[in-house]
Short mmCIF file of C-alpha atoms in Angstrom, two decimals:
data_model
loop_
_atom_site.label_atom_id
_atom_site.label_comp_id
_atom_site.label_asym_id
_atom_site.label_seq_id
_atom_site.Cartn_x
_atom_site.Cartn_y
_atom_site.Cartn_z
CA MET A 851 131.38 123.16 32.71
CA VAL A 852 131.96 120.54 35.49
CA ASN A 853 135.74 121.46 34.27
CA HIS A 854 135.49 125.53 34.88
CA VAL A 855 134.06 124.74 38.25
CA SER A 856 136.54 122.24 39.05
CA ASN A 857 139.65 124.45 37.92
CA LEU A 858 137.88 127.44 40.13
CA THR A 859 137.60 125.35 43.03
CA ASN A 860 141.43 124.70 42.65
CA TYR A 861 141.58 127.98 42.16
CA LEU A 862 140.16 129.00 45.54
CA ASN A 863 141.46 125.83 47.24
CA LEU A 864 138.16 124.37 47.61
CA SER A 865 136.96 120.84 47.97
CA GLY A 866 135.56 118.61 45.64
CA LEU A 867 132.28 118.94 47.50
CA PHE A 868 131.41 122.64 45.83
CA VAL A 869 131.93 120.72 42.22
CA HIS A 870 129.35 118.31 42.99
CA ILE A 871 126.91 121.23 44.46
CA SER A 872 127.45 123.33 41.63
CA THR A 873 127.16 120.52 39.16
CA LEU A 874 123.78 119.63 40.38
CA TYR A 875 122.99 123.21 40.56
CA MET A 876 124.15 123.65 36.67
CA ASP A 877 122.26 120.62 35.63
CA ARG A 878 118.83 121.74 36.50
CA PHE A 879 119.11 125.56 35.58
CA PHE A 880 121.22 124.31 32.02
CA SER A 881 118.57 122.45 31.43
CA LYS A 882 115.58 124.91 31.93
CA MET A 883 117.73 128.20 30.71
CA PRO A 884 119.79 127.95 27.72
CA VAL A 885 122.17 130.52 27.58
CA SER A 886 124.36 132.24 25.33
CA GLU A 887 127.78 130.65 24.79
CA THR A 888 129.55 134.26 26.17
CA SER A 889 127.88 133.97 29.13
CA TRP A 890 127.77 130.21 30.75
CA ARG A 891 130.87 130.46 32.75
CA ILE A 892 129.59 133.50 34.08
CA TYR A 893 126.48 131.00 34.92
CA ALA A 894 128.63 128.43 36.25
CA SER A 895 130.70 130.83 38.47
CA ALA A 896 127.30 131.88 40.12
CA CYS A 897 125.76 128.66 40.67
CA LEU A 898 129.57 127.57 42.51
CA LEU A 899 128.73 131.26 44.37
CA LEU A 900 125.93 129.85 45.57
CA ALA A 901 126.84 126.48 46.43
CA MET A 902 129.72 127.99 48.62
CA LYS A 903 127.33 130.34 50.44
CA MET A 904 124.93 127.36 51.33
CA GLU A 905 127.85 125.22 52.15
CA GLY A 906 130.28 127.07 53.69
CA PRO A 907 132.04 128.40 55.85
CA ALA A 908 134.87 126.98 53.79
CA THR A 909 138.25 126.66 54.91
CA ALA A 910 140.33 128.54 52.02
CA GLY A 911 138.27 130.35 49.12
CA THR A 912 135.94 133.08 50.20
CA PRO A 913 132.57 134.03 48.44
CA THR A 914 134.07 137.41 48.07
CA ASP A 915 137.58 135.82 46.18
CA LEU A 916 135.00 134.26 43.95
CA VAL A 917 133.14 137.76 43.60
CA GLU A 918 135.71 139.50 42.70
CA PHE A 919 137.39 136.82 40.33
CA MET A 920 134.28 136.90 38.71
CA VAL A 921 134.40 140.67 38.71
CA ASP A 922 137.79 140.87 36.90
CA GLU A 923 137.70 138.03 34.79
CA TYR A 924 134.34 138.56 33.36
CA GLU A 925 134.26 142.47 33.21
CA LEU A 926 131.01 142.09 35.31
CA THR A 927 129.75 144.83 38.16
CA ILE A 928 128.82 143.00 41.97
CA GLU A 929 125.06 144.03 40.55
CA HIS A 930 125.27 141.78 37.46
CA VAL A 931 127.10 138.73 39.87
CA LYS A 932 123.94 139.25 41.93
CA ILE A 933 121.52 139.60 38.96
CA ALA A 934 123.20 135.86 37.50
CA GLU A 935 122.55 134.53 41.04
CA LEU A 936 118.97 135.30 41.18
CA GLN A 937 118.51 134.38 37.87
CA ILE A 938 119.65 131.19 38.72
CA LEU A 939 117.88 130.85 42.52
CA LYS A 940 114.68 131.94 40.27
CA VAL A 941 115.16 128.86 37.85
CA LEU A 942 115.64 127.02 40.61
CA GLU A 943 112.80 128.05 42.60
CA TRP A 944 114.80 128.73 45.72
CA SER A 945 115.68 125.46 45.83
CA LEU A 946 119.23 124.24 46.75
CA THR A 947 118.63 121.81 49.38
CA SER A 948 119.25 118.56 47.23
CA PRO A 949 121.99 116.18 48.42
CA THR A 950 124.78 115.14 46.37
CA MET A 951 126.33 111.70 45.73
CA LEU A 952 129.01 113.45 48.36
CA HIS A 953 126.28 113.68 51.04
CA PHE A 954 124.94 110.28 50.17
CA MET A 955 128.67 108.89 50.65
CA ASP A 956 128.53 110.83 53.87
CA VAL A 957 125.46 108.75 54.84
CA TYR A 958 126.66 105.41 53.86
CA LYS A 959 130.39 105.61 55.67
CA VAL A 960 127.86 105.83 58.79
CA GLY A 961 126.26 102.46 57.83
CA GLY A 962 129.66 101.30 56.33
CA ILE A 963 130.18 99.69 53.11
CA TYR A 964 132.36 96.72 53.77
CA PHE A 965 132.07 94.17 56.41
CA SER A 966 133.87 91.38 58.42
CA ASP A 967 132.65 88.72 56.58
CA ASP A 968 133.47 90.20 53.06
CA LEU A 969 136.24 88.41 51.18
CA LYS A 970 138.58 90.04 48.11
CA MET A 971 140.03 87.60 45.80
CA THR A 972 143.64 87.43 45.61
CA LYS A 973 145.30 85.15 43.12
CA GLY A 974 141.68 83.09 42.92
CA VAL A 975 142.36 83.04 47.20
CA PRO A 976 139.82 84.25 49.07
CA THR A 977 141.16 86.92 52.28
CA HIS A 978 139.90 89.34 54.36
CA LEU A 979 139.84 93.05 53.58
CA ASP A 980 143.35 94.94 55.21
CA ASN A 981 143.31 98.73 56.22
CA GLN A 982 144.14 99.49 53.03
CA ASP A 983 141.75 97.85 50.83
CA ARG A 984 139.56 99.53 53.72
CA ILE A 985 140.85 102.99 52.52
CA CYS A 986 140.77 102.14 48.88
CA VAL A 987 137.24 101.18 48.74
CA TRP A 988 136.57 104.57 49.60
CA GLU A 989 138.78 106.34 47.37
CA TYR A 990 137.40 104.22 44.32
CA VAL A 991 133.75 105.43 45.61
CA SER A 992 134.83 108.93 45.10
CA PHE A 993 136.43 108.70 42.32
CA PHE A 994 133.16 107.13 40.83
CA CYS A 995 131.28 109.80 42.03
CA ASP A 996 133.45 112.47 40.43
CA LEU A 997 133.37 110.36 37.15
CA ALA A 998 129.34 110.90 37.07
CA ILE A 999 128.96 114.29 37.55
CA GLN A 1000 131.25 114.60 34.51
CA LYS A 1001 128.97 112.60 32.16
CA GLN A 1002 125.48 114.03 31.19
CA GLU A 1003 124.24 110.77 30.53
CA PHE A 1004 123.96 110.23 34.53
CA MET A 1005 121.87 113.47 34.65
CA SER A 1006 118.56 111.85 34.95
CA CYS A 1007 119.99 109.42 37.83
CA LYS A 1008 118.96 109.96 41.31
CA ASN A 1009 122.10 110.59 43.44
CA SER A 1010 121.35 108.12 45.75
CA LEU A 1011 121.24 105.70 43.42
CA LYS A 1012 124.14 106.94 41.52
CA THR A 1013 126.42 106.05 44.74
CA ALA A 1014 125.22 103.15 45.44
CA ALA A 1015 126.31 101.83 42.06
CA ALA A 1016 129.54 103.43 43.05
CA ILE A 1017 130.30 101.34 45.83
CA ALA A 1018 129.20 98.68 43.90
CA ALA A 1019 131.97 99.49 41.00
CA SER A 1020 133.69 100.08 43.99
CA ARG A 1021 133.64 96.65 45.61
CA ALA A 1022 134.46 95.26 41.75
CA CYS A 1023 137.14 97.23 41.51
CA LEU A 1024 138.81 95.45 44.76
CA ASN A 1025 137.33 92.11 43.50
CA VAL A 1026 135.76 91.68 46.95
CA THR A 1027 132.63 89.34 46.84
CA PRO A 1028 130.11 90.00 47.42
CA LEU A 1029 129.35 92.33 45.21
CA TRP A 1030 126.66 93.68 46.89
CA ASN A 1031 124.76 92.12 50.04
CA GLU A 1032 121.53 92.38 51.63
CA ARG A 1033 123.02 95.31 54.39
CA LEU A 1034 123.80 97.33 51.49
CA ALA A 1035 120.63 96.89 49.85
CA ARG A 1036 118.86 97.95 52.99
CA MET A 1037 121.06 100.83 53.60
CA THR A 1038 120.92 102.53 50.41
CA HIS A 1039 117.44 101.24 49.47
CA TYR A 1040 119.04 99.54 46.26
CA ASN A 1041 118.95 96.09 44.96
CA MET A 1042 121.91 95.11 42.29
CA SER A 1043 119.30 94.87 39.37
CA GLU A 1044 118.36 98.47 39.99
CA ILE A 1045 121.89 99.85 40.40
CA PHE A 1046 123.28 97.80 37.60
CA GLU A 1047 122.71 100.01 34.13
CA CYS A 1048 124.59 102.60 36.11
CA PHE A 1049 127.03 100.52 37.44
CA TYR A 1050 128.05 98.76 34.75
CA ARG A 1051 128.29 102.02 32.72
CA LEU A 1052 130.54 103.57 35.44
CA LEU A 1053 133.18 100.67 34.64
CA GLN A 1054 132.71 101.06 30.89
CA ILE A 1055 133.48 104.50 31.01
CA PHE A 1056 136.35 104.21 34.28
CA ARG A 1057 137.78 101.61 31.06
CA GLU A 1058 137.20 104.20 28.28
CA GLN A 1059 139.21 106.77 30.46
CA TYR A 1060 142.01 105.32 32.30
CA PRO A 1061 142.91 101.62 30.12
CA ASN A 1062 146.19 101.31 32.26
CA ASN A 1063 144.67 101.67 35.45
CA PHE A 1064 141.21 99.71 34.85
CA PRO A 1065 141.67 96.55 37.14
CA VAL A 1066 141.92 93.03 36.01
CA GLY A 1067 139.26 90.46 36.75
CA ILE A 1068 136.13 92.68 36.06
CA SER A 1069 135.86 91.61 32.82
CA SER A 1070 135.33 87.87 34.13
CA LEU A 1071 133.35 89.53 36.65
CA LEU A 1072 130.45 91.15 34.58
CA GLU A 1073 130.43 88.14 32.60
CA ASP A 1074 129.40 86.20 35.32
CA PHE A 1075 126.34 88.82 35.08
CA GLY A 1076 125.68 88.08 31.58
CA MET A 1077 127.08 91.42 30.36
CA PRO A 1078 130.76 91.36 29.47
CA LEU A 1079 132.48 94.81 29.00
CA MET B 267 112.90 145.19 59.02
CA VAL B 268 109.55 142.84 59.84
CA VAL B 269 106.15 144.04 58.65
CA LYS B 270 102.36 142.69 58.28
CA CYS B 271 100.75 143.02 54.87
CA GLU B 272 97.80 141.49 53.00
CA SER B 273 97.90 140.10 49.82
CA ARG B 274 95.49 142.30 47.46
CA VAL B 275 95.06 139.51 44.89
CA SER B 276 94.13 136.47 47.44
CA GLY B 277 93.46 138.36 50.63
CA LYS B 278 95.84 136.41 52.24
CA VAL B 279 97.37 137.66 55.12
CA MET B 280 101.63 137.38 54.92
CA VAL B 281 104.51 139.31 57.17
CA VAL B 282 107.50 140.70 55.08
CA LYS B 283 111.12 140.63 55.90
CA ARG B 284 112.22 143.68 54.18
CA ILE B 285 115.84 143.76 53.86
CA LYS B 286 117.20 147.01 53.23
CA LYS B 287 118.72 147.82 49.88
CA MET B 288 121.88 146.18 48.78
CA PRO B 289 124.48 148.23 47.89
CA SER B 290 125.61 148.02 44.06
CA VAL B 291 128.93 148.95 44.92
CA SER B 292 131.58 147.73 47.09
CA GLY B 293 132.38 149.58 50.61
CA ASP B 294 129.86 151.48 51.71
CA ALA B 295 127.81 149.23 53.88
CA SER B 296 128.07 149.01 57.71
CA ASP B 297 126.87 145.09 57.96
CA GLU B 298 128.60 143.51 54.93
CA ASP B 299 126.97 140.38 55.55
CA GLU B 300 123.31 142.10 56.01
CA ALA B 301 123.81 144.35 52.69
CA GLY B 302 125.85 141.39 50.55
CA ALA B 303 128.51 144.48 49.87
CA ASP B 304 131.20 142.45 48.20
CA GLN B 305 129.62 138.82 48.12
CA GLY B 306 126.63 139.04 46.12
CA PHE B 307 123.59 137.75 47.56
CA PRO B 308 123.58 138.18 51.21
CA VAL B 309 124.63 134.50 52.30
CA ARG B 310 122.48 134.55 55.43
CA TYR B 311 119.23 135.73 53.48
CA LEU B 312 120.36 133.23 50.93
CA ARG B 313 120.13 130.56 53.21
CA GLU B 314 117.18 131.69 55.20
CA ALA B 315 115.05 132.15 51.83
CA CYS B 316 116.59 128.40 50.53
CA LEU B 317 115.72 126.28 53.71
CA LEU B 318 112.71 127.79 54.54
CA ARG B 319 111.65 126.90 50.88
CA ALA B 320 113.14 123.37 51.30
CA CYS B 321 110.72 122.88 54.24
CA ASN B 322 106.77 121.62 53.90
CA HIS B 323 105.50 120.69 56.99
CA PRO B 324 102.66 122.07 59.12
CA ASN B 325 104.93 123.30 62.53
CA VAL B 326 107.63 124.80 60.13
CA MET B 327 106.72 128.14 59.00
CA LYS B 328 106.08 128.47 55.62
CA LEU B 329 107.85 130.98 52.94
CA GLU B 330 105.33 131.71 50.43
CA PHE B 331 107.69 133.63 47.87
CA VAL B 332 110.46 135.79 47.13
CA THR B 333 111.18 139.30 45.64
CA TYR B 334 113.70 140.76 44.45
CA HIS B 335 113.68 144.66 42.79
CA GLU B 336 116.40 147.03 42.33
CA GLY B 337 118.39 145.86 45.13
CA GLN B 338 115.83 145.13 47.78
CA ILE B 339 115.08 141.62 48.70
CA GLU B 340 111.30 140.62 50.52
CA LEU B 341 110.45 137.51 52.02
CA PHE B 342 107.03 137.18 52.50
CA SER B 343 105.83 133.93 54.79
CA GLU B 344 102.65 133.14 55.94
CA PHE B 345 101.32 135.15 59.44
CA VAL B 346 101.21 133.01 62.42
CA GLY B 347 101.46 135.06 65.36
CA LEU B 348 103.06 135.55 68.86
CA ASN B 349 106.35 133.94 69.77
CA VAL B 350 106.28 131.42 72.49
CA GLU B 351 109.06 133.36 74.21
CA ASP B 352 106.71 136.62 74.69
CA TYR B 353 103.91 134.40 75.48
CA ILE B 354 105.29 132.97 78.54
CA SER B 355 106.32 136.62 79.69
CA SER B 356 102.64 137.63 79.06
CA LEU B 357 101.78 134.65 81.74
CA SER B 358 101.63 136.28 85.55
CA ASP B 359 103.76 134.22 88.12
CA GLU B 360 100.43 132.25 89.07
CA TYR B 361 101.05 130.38 86.02
CA PHE B 362 104.18 129.23 87.04
CA THR B 363 103.68 128.46 90.64
CA ARG B 364 103.48 125.14 91.89
CA ASN B 365 99.80 123.58 92.90
CA LYS B 366 97.89 126.66 91.69
CA GLN B 367 95.68 125.76 89.13
CA LYS B 368 96.93 128.07 86.25
CA HIS B 369 100.02 125.89 87.00
CA GLU B 370 98.57 122.70 85.78
CA TRP B 371 97.78 124.39 82.49
CA VAL B 372 101.15 125.54 81.72
CA LEU B 373 102.03 122.02 82.17
CA GLN B 374 99.90 121.08 80.10
CA LEU B 375 100.77 123.83 77.80
CA GLY B 376 104.50 122.75 78.03
CA ARG B 377 103.11 118.73 76.61
CA TYR B 378 101.32 120.32 73.94
CA PHE B 379 103.65 122.42 72.59
CA MET B 380 106.62 120.55 73.10
CA LYS B 381 105.26 117.71 70.77
CA GLN B 382 104.88 120.14 68.38
CA VAL B 383 108.46 121.70 68.71
CA LEU B 384 110.37 118.17 68.31
CA LYS B 385 107.81 117.53 65.25
CA GLY B 386 109.33 120.28 63.77
CA ILE B 387 112.83 119.54 64.71
CA ASP B 388 112.56 116.04 63.85
CA TYR B 389 111.38 117.28 60.37
CA CYS B 390 113.93 119.54 59.56
CA HIS B 391 116.70 116.99 60.53
CA SER B 392 115.00 114.37 58.76
CA ILE B 393 115.62 116.44 55.64
CA GLY B 394 119.51 117.40 56.66
CA ILE B 395 118.79 120.47 57.99
CA LEU B 396 120.23 121.69 60.98
CA LEU B 397 118.47 124.37 62.73
CA ARG B 398 121.59 126.16 65.57
CA ASP B 399 118.68 128.94 66.90
CA VAL B 400 116.16 126.68 68.66
CA LYS B 401 114.62 129.00 71.22
CA PRO B 402 111.46 129.91 72.84
CA ARG B 403 111.77 133.33 70.32
CA ASN B 404 111.84 130.97 66.81
CA PHE B 405 108.48 129.31 67.63
CA LEU B 406 105.23 131.27 66.93
CA ILE B 407 101.93 130.25 68.26
CA SER B 408 99.26 130.17 65.47
CA SER B 409 95.59 131.48 66.15
CA ASP B 410 94.24 127.20 66.81
CA GLY B 411 97.67 126.74 69.08
CA THR B 412 99.68 125.47 66.32
CA LEU B 413 103.14 125.91 66.89
CA LYS B 414 105.28 127.12 63.94
CA LEU B 415 109.39 126.70 63.66
CA THR B 416 111.01 130.10 62.23
CA GLY B 417 114.50 131.76 62.57
CA PHE B 418 116.76 129.88 60.00
CA VAL B 419 119.41 132.60 59.61
CA LEU B 420 122.18 130.26 61.05
CA ALA B 421 120.61 127.46 60.15
CA ARG B 422 122.22 124.94 57.54
CA PHE B 423 121.67 122.16 54.72
CA SER B 424 123.74 119.10 55.58
CA LEU B 425 124.10 116.92 58.70
CA LEU B 426 127.12 115.98 57.92
CA PRO B 427 129.49 118.93 57.50
CA GLU B 428 132.67 118.00 56.07
CA GLU B 429 134.46 121.44 57.19
CA PRO B 430 134.43 122.90 60.68
CA LEU B 431 131.45 125.16 61.57
CA THR B 432 131.12 128.33 63.43
CA GLN B 433 130.99 128.39 67.08
CA GLN B 434 129.15 131.75 66.28
CA VAL B 435 125.67 129.71 66.44
CA VAL B 436 122.91 129.35 69.40
CA THR B 437 121.68 132.26 71.67
CA LEU B 438 124.21 131.82 74.28
CA SER B 439 121.30 130.52 77.24
CA TYR B 440 120.73 127.59 74.65
CA ARG B 441 123.75 126.57 73.20
CA ALA B 442 125.08 123.24 73.58
CA PRO B 443 128.61 122.34 75.54
CA GLU B 444 129.80 121.06 72.70
CA ILE B 445 129.23 124.12 70.88
CA ILE B 446 130.86 126.05 73.56
CA LEU B 447 133.90 123.47 74.19
CA GLY B 448 134.67 122.81 70.59
CA GLY B 449 138.07 124.51 70.77
CA THR B 450 139.41 125.07 67.31
CA TYR B 451 137.99 122.18 65.13
CA PRO B 452 134.22 122.47 66.48
CA VAL B 453 132.07 119.65 64.89
CA TYR B 454 128.76 119.22 65.94
CA THR B 455 125.17 117.97 64.41
CA ALA B 456 121.80 117.36 65.11
CA PRO B 457 121.92 116.98 68.83
CA VAL B 458 122.89 120.61 69.57
CA ASP B 459 119.20 121.37 68.44
CA ILE B 460 118.10 118.65 70.85
CA TRP B 461 119.58 120.48 73.82
CA SER B 462 118.48 124.16 72.46
CA ALA B 463 114.72 122.41 72.61
CA GLY B 464 115.46 120.85 75.99
CA CYS B 465 116.49 124.26 77.60
CA THR B 466 113.36 125.71 75.45
CA PHE B 467 110.90 122.77 77.48
CA ALA B 468 112.32 123.69 80.87
CA GLU B 469 111.57 127.36 80.28
CA MET B 470 108.07 127.00 79.12
CA ILE B 471 107.63 125.06 82.27
CA THR B 472 108.82 127.49 84.59
CA GLY B 473 109.16 130.76 83.00
CA ARG B 474 112.48 131.28 83.27
CA THR B 475 115.29 130.32 81.23
CA LEU B 476 117.25 127.45 82.42
CA PHE B 477 120.78 128.23 81.92
CA GLU B 478 121.45 132.14 81.90
CA GLY B 479 125.18 132.37 81.63
CA ASP B 480 126.74 136.18 80.90
CA SER B 481 129.64 134.67 78.74
CA GLU B 482 130.68 131.53 77.24
CA ILE B 483 132.98 130.60 80.67
CA GLY B 484 129.34 131.36 82.93
CA GLN B 485 127.13 129.64 80.85
CA LEU B 486 129.19 126.41 80.89
CA LEU B 487 129.38 127.04 85.14
CA LYS B 488 125.33 127.44 85.27
CA ILE B 489 124.89 124.28 83.35
CA PHE B 490 127.89 122.27 85.33
CA LYS B 491 126.37 123.45 88.62
CA LEU B 492 122.67 122.24 87.23
CA LEU B 493 123.85 118.88 85.49
CA GLY B 494 127.33 118.21 87.16
CA THR B 495 130.74 118.94 86.30
CA PRO B 496 131.43 116.11 83.18
CA SER B 497 132.75 112.92 84.36
CA ASP B 498 135.99 112.31 82.47
CA CYS B 499 133.66 109.58 79.82
CA ASN B 500 131.81 112.85 79.38
CA LYS B 501 134.82 115.33 78.58
CA SER B 502 134.98 113.23 75.49
CA PHE B 503 132.11 114.86 73.63
CA CYS B 504 134.18 117.94 73.05
CA PHE B 505 137.53 117.63 70.87
CA GLU B 506 139.54 119.91 73.61
CA VAL B 507 138.91 120.27 76.98
CA PRO B 508 140.52 123.50 77.98
CA SER B 509 142.72 123.53 80.73
CA TYR B 510 139.99 125.23 83.01
CA ILE B 511 137.98 122.75 83.39
CA GLU B 512 140.02 120.68 85.46
CA LEU B 513 139.62 123.94 88.19
CA LEU B 514 136.34 123.52 88.59
CA PRO B 515 134.71 122.41 91.33
CA GLN B 516 133.48 118.48 91.12
CA TRP B 517 129.88 119.72 90.85
CA GLN B 518 127.50 116.65 91.34
CA PRO B 519 124.07 116.78 89.66
CA GLN B 520 120.90 118.54 91.15
CA SER B 521 117.25 117.19 90.61
CA LEU B 522 115.80 118.09 87.81
CA SER B 523 112.32 117.55 89.23
CA GLU B 524 113.36 120.27 92.31
CA ARG B 525 114.26 122.31 89.51
CA LEU B 526 111.16 121.86 87.55
CA GLU B 527 108.66 121.36 89.99
CA GLY B 528 105.46 120.10 89.28
CA LEU B 529 106.81 118.08 86.10
CA CYS B 530 105.65 114.22 85.86
CA ASP B 531 108.31 111.67 86.36
CA GLU B 532 108.14 110.90 81.96
CA GLY B 533 108.49 114.76 81.43
CA VAL B 534 111.75 114.77 83.66
CA ASP B 535 113.03 111.96 82.38
CA LEU B 536 112.69 113.36 78.52
CA LEU B 537 114.53 116.28 79.19
CA SER B 538 117.14 115.05 81.21
CA ARG B 539 117.78 112.81 78.29
CA MET B 540 117.82 115.90 75.54
CA LEU B 541 120.39 117.70 78.06
CA LEU B 542 122.96 114.87 77.82
CA TYR B 543 126.40 115.88 77.62
CA HIS B 544 127.56 113.16 75.29
CA PRO B 545 125.44 114.38 71.67
CA CYS B 546 125.53 110.59 70.63
CA SER B 547 123.66 109.43 73.84
CA ARG B 548 121.18 112.40 73.74
CA ILE B 549 117.49 111.49 72.40
CA THR B 550 116.93 112.07 69.32
CA ALA B 551 114.33 113.89 68.10
CA ARG B 552 111.88 111.12 66.50
CA ASP B 553 112.98 109.04 69.96
CA ALA B 554 111.58 112.07 72.18
CA LEU B 555 108.22 112.20 70.21
CA LYS B 556 107.73 108.15 70.89
CA HIS B 557 109.01 108.78 74.59
CA PRO B 558 106.24 108.12 77.00
CA TYR B 559 105.94 111.32 77.92
CA PHE B 560 103.89 112.12 74.82
CA GLN B 561 101.79 109.09 75.11
CA GLY B 562 98.26 109.04 75.72
CA ASP B 563 95.59 111.12 75.02
CA HIS B 564 96.82 115.03 76.05
CA SER B 565 94.84 117.33 74.10
CA LEU B 566 94.68 120.80 75.79
CA MET B 567 91.79 121.38 78.07
CA LYS B 568 90.86 125.33 78.69
CA THR B 569 90.90 126.80 81.95
#
């Protein structure tokens, strides 16, 4: 389903935020309302439609474009689309304002997730983070957030916790030390022990799915936690 | 269409906002957004319903439930009462004339209402709602004197939008300068509501709209004439400074205490912090509630 929405957002030239918002709606809707094999695409698309309306204005595709797509692709009328939207709204009790991981990422951006006293271990030598590292930290966080929405096992975790775990995983990938500190704990309201399970799974999935891109050195870092990958 | 109604089951008095029947085929609606002709459920009512639904605060109007039947949407909300704009209009000039006993009442009332305005705004900001239409008309007064924020049609979720936001928000008289001057890439956030709340505050005290321009440029001129032409430092509050700004006279800031006759020094100080040009320097709703203007017992005395 996430792939379906992701393809639609690509088709409509929308940002990843819309995938995250729609996934949030889908997780809640499909967990309460089983739908048939033939109609899940309609509801998944309607979740994206609601996300576009709540988050808009989009710079690219508009809700009208998506409605046209749904009408053509699924042989629906506009009234059918409205009914699908209303069914979702009813099941979600008109509550469409839950923050996604990307919303938390924005909040954490304001607070900052790397610090002047952070060190990166390069071939055993501690160095300060350069501009490229600072860009990479955010790219990794974004990557881990995208990874988390694809896996059902993370559904029960809070988005704030998953984002905090993504930050820790990002710092781990760049070999930043300390992995977690008091300032990050204060900002995210999570300490390392609370996010560890999610952090650990994110890294495991990363290694399983992208073994060639998995940074060396993480395994030894996790061994320090007594949790080798 | 908004009508008052009473539940046959609970006896509760409510208002119902009835949105005209949405057509089932595209093209026969005069107002696309109103009718949702080719977008499915209309955006503005979706946002209004979902954002009101997300709120649970004594200073925000409660949306009880939403119905959809045969293409017609109905939003059922608690019944509150008169809005602040109509209430101000109903007061005679005596209430806004210095040294009159009735003016003292208005000053007390302004503080009493303003605290509630800020509580409602602070709550919405704390849950990620940017209101974008704060004005006296969007505050309703209940029979026990509680102010309830309404008017969520232009509101949106997310205080840190990643995409440019529309400039077509906030009634012009209450529109923050960073929205008017936003150029082609308008980025604005919570401080726009504080600017509007400041304008609302002044209106409650004086009975008159603080800045009443007839166009966007006219609005800017009204603002600059009272608060002074922005300095180079303050011009950085917008992304693109239109060239005509350089051609404007260099007005000096006028005294707010003269404009808001009778308002105490703390009140004037609070207002000046709400009307700072630079959004980052503008006071937040939460800090405004801690301002000395609201310290102490300021319960409303009846006259």
